Short mmCIF file of C-alpha atoms in Angstrom, two decimals:
data_model
loop_
_atom_site.label_atom_id
_atom_site.label_comp_id
_atom_site.label_asym_id
_atom_site.label_seq_id
_atom_site.Cartn_x
_atom_site.Cartn_y
_atom_site.Cartn_z
CA MET A 1 37.22 146.58 167.34
CA ARG A 2 40.81 146.50 168.96
CA GLY A 3 40.78 142.95 169.21
CA ARG A 4 39.74 142.15 166.07
CA LYS A 5 42.38 144.61 164.51
CA LEU A 6 45.02 142.99 166.86
CA LEU A 7 43.86 139.34 165.55
CA ILE A 8 44.16 140.44 161.62
CA PHE A 9 47.52 142.13 162.33
CA THR A 10 48.70 138.75 164.11
CA LEU A 11 47.09 136.74 161.25
CA ILE A 12 48.87 138.55 158.52
CA LEU A 13 52.08 138.68 160.54
CA ILE A 14 52.15 135.14 160.77
CA PHE A 15 51.03 134.77 157.21
CA VAL A 16 54.49 136.83 156.10
CA LEU A 17 56.87 135.03 158.40
CA THR A 18 55.63 131.92 156.97
CA SER A 19 55.88 132.97 153.54
CA PHE A 20 59.44 134.07 154.13
CA LEU A 21 60.68 130.99 155.67
CA PHE A 22 59.23 128.72 152.85
CA THR A 23 60.64 130.89 150.16
CA GLY A 24 63.98 130.60 152.52
CA CYS A 25 63.85 126.87 152.33
CA LYS A 26 62.80 126.77 148.65
CA ALA A 27 65.85 129.03 147.91
CA LYS A 28 68.20 126.62 150.18
CA GLU A 29 66.82 123.87 148.29
CA GLN A 30 67.89 125.57 144.64
CA LYS A 31 71.08 125.91 145.92
CA LEU A 32 72.17 122.45 145.19
CA THR A 33 74.72 121.84 142.67
CA LYS A 34 73.76 119.10 140.20
CA ILE A 35 76.84 117.22 139.27
CA ASN A 36 76.72 114.68 136.23
CA PHE A 37 78.19 111.79 138.35
CA ILE A 38 78.60 108.23 136.21
CA GLU A 39 79.34 104.75 138.21
CA THR A 40 80.94 101.86 136.42
CA VAL A 41 78.36 99.40 137.57
CA HIS A 42 75.47 99.19 139.83
CA SER A 43 76.99 96.96 142.67
CA ILE A 44 76.96 96.81 146.57
CA PHE A 45 80.52 97.08 146.11
CA TYR A 46 79.95 100.71 146.15
CA ALA A 47 77.95 100.55 149.21
CA PRO A 48 79.60 103.69 150.76
CA TYR A 49 78.82 106.06 148.19
CA TYR A 50 75.12 104.61 148.12
CA VAL A 51 74.80 105.26 152.00
CA ALA A 52 76.16 109.06 151.30
CA VAL A 53 73.24 109.66 148.68
CA ASN A 54 70.48 107.93 150.75
CA LYS A 55 71.61 109.51 154.17
CA GLY A 56 71.77 113.13 152.78
CA PHE A 57 75.74 113.61 153.07
CA PHE A 58 75.85 115.15 149.50
CA LYS A 59 72.99 117.06 150.11
CA GLU A 60 74.67 118.44 153.33
CA GLU A 61 77.49 119.34 151.26
CA GLY A 62 75.41 121.24 148.71
CA LEU A 63 75.20 118.55 145.98
CA GLN A 64 72.87 116.99 143.98
CA LEU A 65 74.15 113.85 142.06
CA GLU A 66 72.67 112.78 138.54
CA ILE A 67 73.61 109.36 138.50
CA THR A 68 74.17 106.77 135.41
CA THR A 69 75.63 103.70 135.09
CA ALA A 70 78.36 102.99 132.36
CA GLN A 71 78.45 99.15 132.63
CA GLY A 72 82.31 99.68 132.09
CA SER A 73 85.25 101.33 133.34
CA ASP A 74 86.10 102.18 129.87
CA LYS A 75 82.38 103.69 128.93
CA ALA A 76 82.76 105.58 132.17
CA ALA A 77 85.99 107.04 131.70
CA THR A 78 85.01 107.64 128.22
CA ALA A 79 82.13 109.71 129.45
CA VAL A 80 84.14 112.02 131.86
CA VAL A 81 87.26 112.54 129.32
CA SER A 82 84.51 113.78 126.82
CA GLY A 83 82.82 115.89 129.46
CA GLN A 84 79.48 114.06 129.30
CA ALA A 85 80.04 113.43 132.87
CA ASP A 86 81.58 115.61 135.63
CA ILE A 87 82.93 113.15 138.03
CA GLY A 88 83.32 109.09 137.38
CA LEU A 89 83.65 106.29 139.72
CA GLN A 90 85.67 103.30 138.02
CA GLY A 91 89.12 101.58 138.05
CA PRO A 92 91.80 104.14 137.76
CA GLU A 93 93.64 101.65 135.39
CA THR A 94 91.47 104.04 133.15
CA THR A 95 93.44 107.08 134.06
CA VAL A 96 96.75 105.41 133.26
CA TYR A 97 95.65 104.67 129.63
CA VAL A 98 94.27 107.92 129.08
CA TYR A 99 97.52 109.64 130.36
CA LYS A 100 99.42 107.14 128.23
CA GLU A 101 97.30 108.23 125.10
CA GLY A 102 99.11 111.83 125.77
CA LYS A 103 95.61 113.77 126.59
CA GLN A 104 96.48 116.96 127.98
CA ASP A 105 93.33 117.27 130.06
CA TYR A 106 93.76 113.80 131.59
CA LEU A 107 91.97 112.19 134.19
CA VAL A 108 93.13 112.61 137.95
CA ASN A 109 91.99 110.41 141.07
CA PHE A 110 91.15 112.46 143.85
CA ALA A 111 89.21 109.72 146.30
CA GLN A 112 89.68 106.38 146.70
CA LEU A 113 86.73 104.13 147.48
CA THR A 114 87.59 100.34 147.34
CA LYS A 115 91.20 98.81 147.86
CA LYS A 116 90.55 95.37 146.81
CA ASP A 117 89.17 93.39 143.94
CA GLY A 118 85.19 93.21 144.67
CA SER A 119 84.83 89.66 142.74
CA PHE A 120 84.01 86.24 143.82
CA LEU A 121 84.77 83.04 142.30
CA VAL A 122 81.75 80.89 141.83
CA GLY A 123 82.13 77.05 140.96
CA LYS A 124 79.35 74.52 140.08
CA LYS A 125 79.56 72.87 143.22
CA PRO A 126 80.80 73.78 147.10
CA GLU A 127 84.61 73.35 147.70
CA PRO A 128 85.30 74.23 151.32
CA ASN A 129 88.83 73.35 150.84
CA PHE A 130 89.48 75.45 147.41
CA LYS A 131 92.80 75.93 146.37
CA TRP A 132 93.72 78.10 143.53
CA GLU A 133 96.02 75.33 141.77
CA ASN A 134 92.93 73.35 141.29
CA LEU A 135 91.76 75.70 138.48
CA LYS A 136 94.38 74.30 136.13
CA GLY A 137 92.72 72.74 132.84
CA LYS A 138 89.18 74.22 134.15
CA LYS A 139 86.72 76.53 131.94
CA ILE A 140 86.41 80.05 133.58
CA ILE A 141 84.28 82.69 132.65
CA GLY A 142 86.49 85.86 133.35
CA GLY A 143 85.83 89.80 132.57
CA ARG A 144 86.68 92.18 129.70
CA PRO A 145 90.24 92.29 128.77
CA GLY A 146 92.03 95.24 129.92
CA GLY A 147 89.61 95.59 132.83
CA MET A 148 90.66 95.09 136.34
CA PRO A 149 88.45 92.27 137.34
CA GLU A 150 90.09 90.12 134.70
CA MET A 151 93.72 91.35 135.02
CA THR A 152 93.30 90.58 138.65
CA LEU A 153 92.08 87.21 138.26
CA GLU A 154 94.92 86.36 135.48
CA TYR A 155 97.29 87.92 138.10
CA ILE A 156 96.11 85.74 140.67
CA LEU A 157 96.58 82.71 138.64
CA LYS A 158 99.78 83.51 137.68
CA GLU A 159 100.95 83.85 141.27
CA HIS A 160 99.67 80.22 141.91
CA GLY A 161 101.69 78.80 139.06
CA ILE A 162 98.93 78.88 136.42
CA ASN A 163 99.57 80.32 132.76
CA PRO A 164 96.25 81.97 131.93
CA LYS A 165 96.40 81.60 128.28
CA LYS A 166 97.36 78.01 128.23
CA ASP A 167 96.62 76.02 131.71
CA VAL A 168 92.92 77.22 131.56
CA ASN A 169 90.20 78.08 129.32
CA LEU A 170 89.39 81.31 129.85
CA VAL A 171 86.59 83.00 128.53
CA THR A 172 86.55 86.59 128.00
CA ASN A 173 84.11 87.53 125.39
CA LEU A 174 81.14 88.26 127.21
CA GLN A 175 79.33 91.09 128.45
CA PHE A 176 79.80 92.10 132.10
CA THR A 177 75.75 91.45 132.67
CA ALA A 178 75.71 88.24 130.70
CA THR A 179 78.61 86.12 132.46
CA ALA A 180 76.25 84.71 135.47
CA GLY A 181 73.76 83.20 132.87
CA ALA A 182 76.38 82.09 130.47
CA PHE A 183 77.95 80.24 133.67
CA MET A 184 74.57 78.33 134.80
CA ARG A 185 73.68 77.60 131.18
CA SER A 186 77.17 76.42 129.98
CA ASP A 187 79.93 73.65 130.85
CA ALA A 188 82.21 76.33 132.54
CA ASP A 189 83.55 75.03 135.68
CA TYR A 190 83.93 78.50 137.36
CA VAL A 191 82.86 82.32 136.74
CA ALA A 192 84.30 85.63 138.49
CA LEU A 193 81.26 87.35 139.61
CA PHE A 194 80.73 90.83 141.31
CA GLU A 195 77.96 91.18 144.23
CA PRO A 196 74.91 90.80 144.50
CA THR A 197 75.16 88.70 141.39
CA ALA A 198 77.44 86.25 143.12
CA SER A 199 75.16 85.89 146.17
CA GLN A 200 72.15 85.74 144.17
CA VAL A 201 73.34 82.81 142.04
CA GLU A 202 74.40 80.86 145.20
CA SER A 203 70.87 81.46 146.51
CA GLU A 204 69.54 80.08 143.46
CA LYS A 205 71.58 76.65 143.83
CA GLY A 206 73.15 78.15 140.33
CA GLY A 207 76.44 77.93 141.75
CA TYR A 208 78.66 78.20 144.76
CA ILE A 209 81.40 80.86 146.25
CA VAL A 210 84.46 79.41 146.73
CA ALA A 211 86.98 82.26 146.89
CA SER A 212 87.31 85.77 147.03
CA VAL A 213 89.49 87.32 144.40
CA GLY A 214 90.11 90.36 146.39
CA ALA A 215 91.15 88.47 149.43
CA ALA A 216 93.78 86.56 147.32
CA GLY A 217 95.02 89.74 145.70
CA HIS A 218 97.09 92.68 146.76
CA ASP A 219 95.88 95.86 148.36
CA VAL A 220 95.39 98.63 145.27
CA PRO A 221 93.18 101.60 144.42
CA TYR A 222 90.51 99.36 143.16
CA THR A 223 87.92 101.86 142.44
CA THR A 224 88.52 105.61 142.50
CA PHE A 225 86.38 108.78 142.05
CA ASN A 226 88.22 111.05 139.23
CA ALA A 227 87.79 113.99 136.94
CA ARG A 228 89.47 116.03 134.18
CA LYS A 229 92.25 117.74 135.63
CA SER A 230 90.57 121.09 134.22
CA TYR A 231 87.54 120.40 135.96
CA ILE A 232 89.42 119.59 139.36
CA LYS A 233 91.11 123.11 138.86
CA GLU A 234 88.23 124.93 137.78
CA HIS A 235 85.90 123.45 140.77
CA PRO A 236 87.92 122.85 143.77
CA ASP A 237 85.00 123.54 145.94
CA ILE A 238 82.98 121.08 144.22
CA ILE A 239 85.79 118.27 144.33
CA GLN A 240 85.97 119.15 148.42
CA HIS A 241 82.35 118.58 148.90
CA PHE A 242 82.02 115.56 146.77
CA THR A 243 85.21 113.95 148.97
CA ASN A 244 83.67 115.08 152.15
CA ALA A 245 80.12 113.39 151.37
CA VAL A 246 82.33 110.16 150.30
CA TYR A 247 84.07 110.08 153.58
CA LYS A 248 81.26 110.42 155.49
CA GLY A 249 79.45 107.65 153.73
CA MET A 250 82.59 105.57 154.44
CA LEU A 251 82.69 106.42 158.28
CA TYR A 252 78.92 105.28 158.42
CA VAL A 253 79.41 102.08 156.88
CA GLN A 254 82.73 101.28 159.51
CA SER A 255 80.28 102.23 162.35
CA HIS A 256 76.88 100.47 161.37
CA SER A 257 75.84 97.07 161.28
CA SER A 258 75.50 95.36 157.80
CA LYS A 259 71.80 95.09 158.44
CA GLN A 260 71.64 98.66 158.88
CA VAL A 261 73.70 99.43 156.14
CA ALA A 262 71.77 97.18 153.87
CA GLU A 263 68.39 98.84 154.90
CA ASP A 264 70.26 102.28 154.08
CA ILE A 265 70.81 101.26 150.31
CA LYS A 266 68.05 98.86 149.65
CA SER A 267 66.54 101.51 147.47
CA PHE A 268 69.49 101.20 145.08
CA PHE A 269 68.69 97.56 144.67
CA PRO A 270 65.01 96.93 144.99
CA ASP A 271 64.96 93.54 143.34
CA THR A 272 67.68 92.28 145.99
CA ASP A 273 66.35 90.91 149.13
CA ILE A 274 67.75 92.59 152.28
CA ASP A 275 69.11 89.65 153.61
CA ILE A 276 71.34 88.85 150.57
CA ILE A 277 72.48 92.76 150.68
CA ALA A 278 73.37 92.39 154.45
CA LYS A 279 75.34 89.23 153.56
CA VAL A 280 77.16 90.85 150.85
CA ILE A 281 78.24 93.96 152.98
CA ASP A 282 79.38 91.25 155.92
CA ARG A 283 81.48 89.59 153.17
CA TYR A 284 83.04 92.81 151.87
CA LYS A 285 83.78 93.84 155.21
CA SER A 286 85.22 90.69 156.17
CA ILE A 287 87.88 91.06 153.32
CA ASP A 288 88.37 94.73 154.18
CA ALA A 289 87.39 95.60 150.84
CA TRP A 290 86.81 99.17 151.58
CA GLY A 291 89.17 101.83 152.52
CA THR A 292 88.63 103.67 155.96
CA THR A 293 89.51 106.90 154.29
CA PRO A 294 89.43 108.07 150.68
CA GLN A 295 93.28 108.78 150.66
CA MET A 296 95.24 106.77 148.12
CA LYS A 297 98.83 105.64 148.79
CA PRO A 298 101.36 105.65 145.56
CA SER A 299 102.88 102.42 146.58
CA ASP A 300 99.46 100.78 145.96
CA PHE A 301 98.80 102.75 142.77
CA ASP A 302 102.31 101.34 142.09
CA ALA A 303 101.19 97.58 142.63
CA LEU A 304 98.00 98.47 140.45
CA GLN A 305 100.32 99.30 137.21
CA ASN A 306 102.32 96.11 138.48
CA VAL A 307 98.99 94.03 137.26
CA LEU A 308 98.78 96.06 134.00
CA LEU A 309 102.14 95.17 133.18
CA ASN A 310 101.86 91.96 134.05
CA ALA A 311 98.49 91.83 131.60
CA GLY A 312 100.54 93.52 128.91
CA GLU A 313 98.46 96.61 128.87
CA ILE A 314 101.17 98.93 129.48
CA ASP A 315 105.13 98.91 128.59
CA SER A 316 105.96 101.05 131.18
CA LYS A 317 104.85 102.67 134.16
CA VAL A 318 103.90 106.27 135.07
CA ASP A 319 104.77 108.52 137.96
CA PRO A 320 101.71 107.57 140.56
CA ASN A 321 102.14 111.21 141.69
CA ALA A 322 100.79 112.49 138.24
CA LEU A 323 97.34 110.57 138.56
CA ILE A 324 96.61 111.20 142.37
CA ASP A 325 95.44 114.27 144.05
CA ASN A 326 95.03 113.59 148.03
CA THR A 327 94.56 117.24 148.76
CA PHE A 328 90.89 117.06 149.02
CA ALA A 329 90.99 113.55 151.06
CA ASP A 330 93.36 114.85 153.42
CA LYS A 331 91.43 118.04 154.12
CA ALA A 332 88.10 115.63 154.42
CA VAL A 333 89.95 113.51 156.70
CA ALA A 334 91.26 116.45 158.98
CA THR A 335 88.07 118.28 158.99
CA ILE A 336 85.25 115.46 159.35
CA LYS A 337 84.87 113.98 162.95
CA LYS A 338 84.67 110.50 163.29
#
């Protein structure tokens, strides 16, 4: 009888402890803070942040991202400014535009992801000896006027003695998602495409990558994470944890093979062949597209404003320090071990 009572007591104890542990785990899961996050487009160009999601770095920091895709930096910025999104990933040129509009609660960049243009020039035929000067007189499908891809392309053309308004036929009235198809169906000689689209077009023999726009350009804070000034002030812990997760993703990409990173982000690109994803990551690594830390350089931000001035999108520069807050990036670099 005593043995039976002991057995029953033991079973009850196990049940209670199991229930306690289960409840504790459940409570821990419920502590994740949901973040309404918006990305400009869906691209392998953002690989370090996708790694941070899939490797659980955001969850380690107590965050859960609710991700939406804007299909344009202007749309992403609008969502963040309006409060529809808490944090956005887009070109920081949008933060300059918002600031110049006189918004009191303007957007502030708190972490940088990429430092070069991520688009590639695709032509109708292979050009192993490609020169930018050869584009004179050609028809080129570019990006949206006022967007960084288009402005960077025009800036590079001018650096090579080509007037984008006179010396080439530059098409800029197509949707971002329609440019590849338009190129393959039209008489256009070239198109500027982001990955994985550029590599997919090449694999389908619809064109050939002839040059990297980023490699031909200058280092700039090309894609950054930003939020409203008020949101950063009210939620510094969230911004810090977010930046920590991004930095972990950046370190992971630096220390792992392109094949491994491709496998880690494959779920974000289910329709793209794993070998193409790995090739794209290799390509971005080769042009040093990703920053090694999330910190931003005011001098690089100034270079970005040179591109905006060149394009006629702004008539004067703003103080980079008004739109950059490296506090969180500095702390992430100082506290997270490589």
